[in-house]
Amino acid sequence: MTMTLATTSRPASRRSTKRTTATRGPGGSDIDVRLVARSIAQAALEVLAGTRPVLQLSRSLNEECYLSLQHRAALTRKHAVRTRGNSQPHRSPMVRSVRVCSISESICEASIVVAEEQRCRAVAMRLERLDGVWQVTALEIG
């Protein structure tokens, strides 16, 4: 089951082949976008597994992504109980790799591979820096 949470198209003028992952955050410290993407992907899959409340991602996801993840988590749990009698459909998600491509200084796209007990999943996200904080504006979980 593939999930599309939010999609946005970007104009050709915003595309770039520049590959940087560290950016200046508030106070001048370097923030590695790969670490941000990794933690958000891990947390999103834990939400789907039912081991983390979706509320913990409220600052990291824009409203559309947050509501879509919340809805999918409810559907996933409901389906798991109905088909397997198990309220935890996914267990032990672990991030295996993260790739980030900078679109601009304040926009990055990331692809993440996450391994679970029975399978591997792909997660794609678009992160935008708003007021010095990275926020996911598009999220797809395969």
PDB file of C-alpha atoms in Angstrom:
ATOM      1  CA  MET A   1       0.000   0.000   0.000  1.00  0.00           C
ATOM      2  CA  THR A   2       1.515   3.319  -1.052  1.00  0.00           C
ATOM      3  CA  MET A   3       0.564   6.511   0.686  1.00  0.00           C
ATOM      4  CA  THR A   4       0.645   9.986  -0.732  1.00  0.00           C
ATOM      5  CA  LEU A   5       0.290  12.534   2.006  1.00  0.00           C
ATOM      6  CA  ALA A   6       0.983  15.746   0.182  1.00  0.00           C
ATOM      7  CA  THR A   7       2.414  16.601  -3.145  1.00  0.00           C
ATOM      8  CA  THR A   8       3.559  19.886  -4.471  1.00  0.00           C
ATOM      9  CA  SER A   9       5.118  20.696  -7.790  1.00  0.00           C
ATOM     10  CA  ARG A  10       8.054  23.009  -7.986  1.00  0.00           C
ATOM     11  CA  PRO A  11       8.946  25.335 -10.805  1.00  0.00           C
ATOM     12  CA  ALA A  12      11.967  24.461 -12.915  1.00  0.00           C
ATOM     13  CA  SER A  13      13.724  27.604 -11.696  1.00  0.00           C
ATOM     14  CA  ARG A  14      13.897  26.160  -8.151  1.00  0.00           C
ATOM     15  CA  ARG A  15      15.680  22.954  -9.197  1.00  0.00           C
ATOM     16  CA  SER A  16      19.342  22.657  -8.443  1.00  0.00           C
ATOM     17  CA  THR A  17      22.060  20.055  -8.656  1.00  0.00           C
ATOM     18  CA  LYS A  18      23.904  21.558  -5.695  1.00  0.00           C
ATOM     19  CA  ARG A  19      24.315  18.893  -2.988  1.00  0.00           C
ATOM     20  CA  THR A  20      24.638  20.300   0.484  1.00  0.00           C
ATOM     21  CA  THR A  21      22.982  18.891   3.558  1.00  0.00           C
ATOM     22  CA  ALA A  22      24.181  21.112   6.365  1.00  0.00           C
ATOM     23  CA  THR A  23      22.562  24.499   6.748  1.00  0.00           C
ATOM     24  CA  ARG A  24      22.792  27.318   9.208  1.00  0.00           C
ATOM     25  CA  GLY A  25      20.167  27.152  11.899  1.00  0.00           C
ATOM     26  CA  PRO A  26      19.215  29.782  14.450  1.00  0.00           C
ATOM     27  CA  GLY A  27      22.245  30.791  16.470  1.00  0.00           C
ATOM     28  CA  GLY A  28      24.606  29.855  13.636  1.00  0.00           C
ATOM     29  CA  SER A  29      24.887  26.132  14.407  1.00  0.00           C
ATOM     30  CA  ASP A  30      25.086  23.641  11.555  1.00  0.00           C
ATOM     31  CA  ILE A  31      22.038  21.409  11.285  1.00  0.00           C
ATOM     32  CA  ASP A  32      22.377  18.284   9.160  1.00  0.00           C
ATOM     33  CA  VAL A  33      19.135  17.808   7.229  1.00  0.00           C
ATOM     34  CA  ARG A  34      19.850  14.072   6.987  1.00  0.00           C
ATOM     35  CA  LEU A  35      19.484  13.773  10.752  1.00  0.00           C
ATOM     36  CA  VAL A  36      16.213  15.693  10.685  1.00  0.00           C
ATOM     37  CA  ALA A  37      14.835  13.533   7.846  1.00  0.00           C
ATOM     38  CA  ARG A  38      15.980  10.359   9.607  1.00  0.00           C
ATOM     39  CA  SER A  39      14.273  11.211  12.877  1.00  0.00           C
ATOM     40  CA  ILE A  40      11.029  12.317  11.220  1.00  0.00           C
ATOM     41  CA  ALA A  41      10.865   9.150   9.068  1.00  0.00           C
ATOM     42  CA  GLN A  42      11.537   6.948  12.095  1.00  0.00           C
ATOM     43  CA  ALA A  43       8.875   8.771  14.093  1.00  0.00           C
ATOM     44  CA  ALA A  44       6.304   8.604  11.266  1.00  0.00           C
ATOM     45  CA  LEU A  45       6.705   4.833  10.997  1.00  0.00           C
ATOM     46  CA  GLU A  46       6.449   4.501  14.764  1.00  0.00           C
ATOM     47  CA  VAL A  47       3.158   6.426  14.514  1.00  0.00           C
ATOM     48  CA  LEU A  48       1.952   3.897  11.932  1.00  0.00           C
ATOM     49  CA  ALA A  49       3.095   1.076  14.218  1.00  0.00           C
ATOM     50  CA  GLY A  50       1.115   2.551  17.078  1.00  0.00           C
ATOM     51  CA  THR A  51       4.151   2.981  19.321  1.00  0.00           C
ATOM     52  CA  ARG A  52       4.295   6.790  19.124  1.00  0.00           C
ATOM     53  CA  PRO A  53       1.501   9.368  19.300  1.00  0.00           C
ATOM     54  CA  VAL A  54       1.123  11.437  16.131  1.00  0.00           C
ATOM     55  CA  LEU A  55       0.999  14.578  18.286  1.00  0.00           C
ATOM     56  CA  GLN A  56       4.777  14.322  18.729  1.00  0.00           C
ATOM     57  CA  LEU A  57       5.157  15.182  15.030  1.00  0.00           C
ATOM     58  CA  SER A  58       2.907  18.248  15.100  1.00  0.00           C
ATOM     59  CA  ARG A  59       5.843  20.683  14.842  1.00  0.00           C
ATOM     60  CA  SER A  60       7.687  18.644  12.222  1.00  0.00           C
ATOM     61  CA  LEU A  61       4.819  18.194   9.739  1.00  0.00           C
ATOM     62  CA  ASN A  62       2.689  20.827   8.070  1.00  0.00           C
ATOM     63  CA  GLU A  63      -1.057  20.570   8.703  1.00  0.00           C
ATOM     64  CA  GLU A  64      -1.889  18.536   5.589  1.00  0.00           C
ATOM     65  CA  CYS A  65       0.861  15.970   6.231  1.00  0.00           C
ATOM     66  CA  TYR A  66      -0.062  15.742   9.908  1.00  0.00           C
ATOM     67  CA  LEU A  67      -3.742  15.069   9.202  1.00  0.00           C
ATOM     68  CA  SER A  68      -2.930  12.531   6.483  1.00  0.00           C
ATOM     69  CA  LEU A  69      -0.508  10.645   8.733  1.00  0.00           C
ATOM     70  CA  GLN A  70      -3.049  10.648  11.542  1.00  0.00           C
ATOM     71  CA  HIS A  71      -5.712   9.254   9.197  1.00  0.00           C
ATOM     72  CA  ARG A  72      -3.424   6.569   7.767  1.00  0.00           C
ATOM     73  CA  ALA A  73      -2.327   5.474  11.236  1.00  0.00           C
ATOM     74  CA  ALA A  74      -5.952   4.969  12.265  1.00  0.00           C
ATOM     75  CA  LEU A  75      -6.704   3.002   9.082  1.00  0.00           C
ATOM     76  CA  THR A  76      -3.556   0.884   9.466  1.00  0.00           C
ATOM     77  CA  ARG A  77      -4.400  -0.066  13.045  1.00  0.00           C
ATOM     78  CA  LYS A  78      -8.011  -0.830  12.124  1.00  0.00           C
ATOM     79  CA  HIS A  79      -6.935  -3.017   9.197  1.00  0.00           C
ATOM     80  CA  ALA A  80      -4.357  -4.877  11.293  1.00  0.00           C
ATOM     81  CA  VAL A  81      -6.863  -5.724  14.002  1.00  0.00           C
ATOM     82  CA  ARG A  82      -9.408  -6.909  11.433  1.00  0.00           C
ATOM     83  CA  THR A  83      -7.034  -9.073   9.368  1.00  0.00           C
ATOM     84  CA  ARG A  84      -4.529 -10.356  11.896  1.00  0.00           C
ATOM     85  CA  GLY A  85      -6.051  -9.679  15.271  1.00  0.00           C
ATOM     86  CA  ASN A  86      -2.935  -7.664  16.027  1.00  0.00           C
ATOM     87  CA  SER A  87      -3.101  -4.010  17.002  1.00  0.00           C
ATOM     88  CA  GLN A  88       0.579  -3.426  16.092  1.00  0.00           C
ATOM     89  CA  PRO A  89       0.933  -4.090  12.364  1.00  0.00           C
ATOM     90  CA  HIS A  90       4.534  -2.881  12.011  1.00  0.00           C
ATOM     91  CA  ARG A  91       7.221  -3.520  14.553  1.00  0.00           C
ATOM     92  CA  SER A  92      10.732  -2.235  15.043  1.00  0.00           C
ATOM     93  CA  PRO A  93      11.145   0.148  12.105  1.00  0.00           C
ATOM     94  CA  MET A  94      14.829   1.012  11.653  1.00  0.00           C
ATOM     95  CA  VAL A  95      16.235   3.593   9.252  1.00  0.00           C
ATOM     96  CA  ARG A  96      18.847   2.020   6.976  1.00  0.00           C
ATOM     97  CA  SER A  97      19.804   4.892   4.680  1.00  0.00           C
ATOM     98  CA  VAL A  98      19.059   8.558   4.045  1.00  0.00           C
ATOM     99  CA  ARG A  99      19.753  10.534   0.883  1.00  0.00           C
ATOM    100  CA  VAL A 100      19.161  14.278   0.714  1.00  0.00           C
ATOM    101  CA  CYS A 101      19.131  16.612  -2.262  1.00  0.00           C
ATOM    102  CA  SER A 102      19.142  20.370  -1.721  1.00  0.00           C
ATOM    103  CA  ILE A 103      16.730  22.258  -3.930  1.00  0.00           C
ATOM    104  CA  SER A 104      17.639  25.621  -2.406  1.00  0.00           C
ATOM    105  CA  GLU A 105      19.055  26.875   0.882  1.00  0.00           C
ATOM    106  CA  SER A 106      15.680  26.421   2.549  1.00  0.00           C
ATOM    107  CA  ILE A 107      14.246  23.412   0.646  1.00  0.00           C
ATOM    108  CA  CYS A 108      15.512  19.827   0.594  1.00  0.00           C
ATOM    109  CA  GLU A 109      14.103  16.521  -0.549  1.00  0.00           C
ATOM    110  CA  ALA A 110      14.994  13.259   1.155  1.00  0.00           C
ATOM    111  CA  SER A 111      14.602   9.576   0.404  1.00  0.00           C
ATOM    112  CA  ILE A 112      14.837   7.144   3.271  1.00  0.00           C
ATOM    113  CA  VAL A 113      14.941   3.336   3.369  1.00  0.00           C
ATOM    114  CA  VAL A 114      13.419   1.827   6.508  1.00  0.00           C
ATOM    115  CA  ALA A 115      13.644  -1.864   7.431  1.00  0.00           C
ATOM    116  CA  GLU A 116      10.959  -3.576   9.472  1.00  0.00           C
ATOM    117  CA  GLU A 117      10.821  -7.197  10.642  1.00  0.00           C
ATOM    118  CA  GLN A 118       9.163  -8.493   7.477  1.00  0.00           C
ATOM    119  CA  ARG A 119       9.998  -5.901   4.794  1.00  0.00           C
ATOM    120  CA  CYS A 120      11.732  -2.710   3.777  1.00  0.00           C
ATOM    121  CA  ARG A 121       9.859   0.503   3.051  1.00  0.00           C
ATOM    122  CA  ALA A 122      10.663   3.701   1.218  1.00  0.00           C
ATOM    123  CA  VAL A 123       9.904   7.126   2.629  1.00  0.00           C
ATOM    124  CA  ALA A 124      10.167  10.317   0.596  1.00  0.00           C
ATOM    125  CA  MET A 125       9.810  13.793   2.012  1.00  0.00           C
ATOM    126  CA  ARG A 126      10.217  17.434   1.130  1.00  0.00           C
ATOM    127  CA  LEU A 127      11.525  19.610   3.933  1.00  0.00           C
ATOM    128  CA  GLU A 128      11.295  23.379   4.016  1.00  0.00           C
ATOM    129  CA  ARG A 129      12.999  25.595   6.548  1.00  0.00           C
ATOM    130  CA  LEU A 130      10.504  28.008   8.035  1.00  0.00           C
ATOM    131  CA  ASP A 131      11.707  30.425  10.732  1.00  0.00           C
ATOM    132  CA  GLY A 132      14.872  28.354  11.194  1.00  0.00           C
ATOM    133  CA  VAL A 133      12.991  25.067  11.726  1.00  0.00           C
ATOM    134  CA  TRP A 134      12.766  22.229   9.188  1.00  0.00           C
ATOM    135  CA  GLN A 135       9.189  21.191   8.476  1.00  0.00           C
ATOM    136  CA  VAL A 136       7.922  18.411   6.212  1.00  0.00           C
ATOM    137  CA  THR A 137       5.628  19.756   3.498  1.00  0.00           C
ATOM    138  CA  ALA A 138       5.281  16.523   1.502  1.00  0.00           C
ATOM    139  CA  LEU A 139       5.529  12.978   2.800  1.00  0.00           C
ATOM    140  CA  GLU A 140       5.112   9.630   1.057  1.00  0.00           C
ATOM    141  CA  ILE A 141       5.446   6.294   2.801  1.00  0.00           C
ATOM    142  CA  GLY A 142       5.565   3.148   0.698  1.00  0.00           C
TER     143      GLY A 142
END
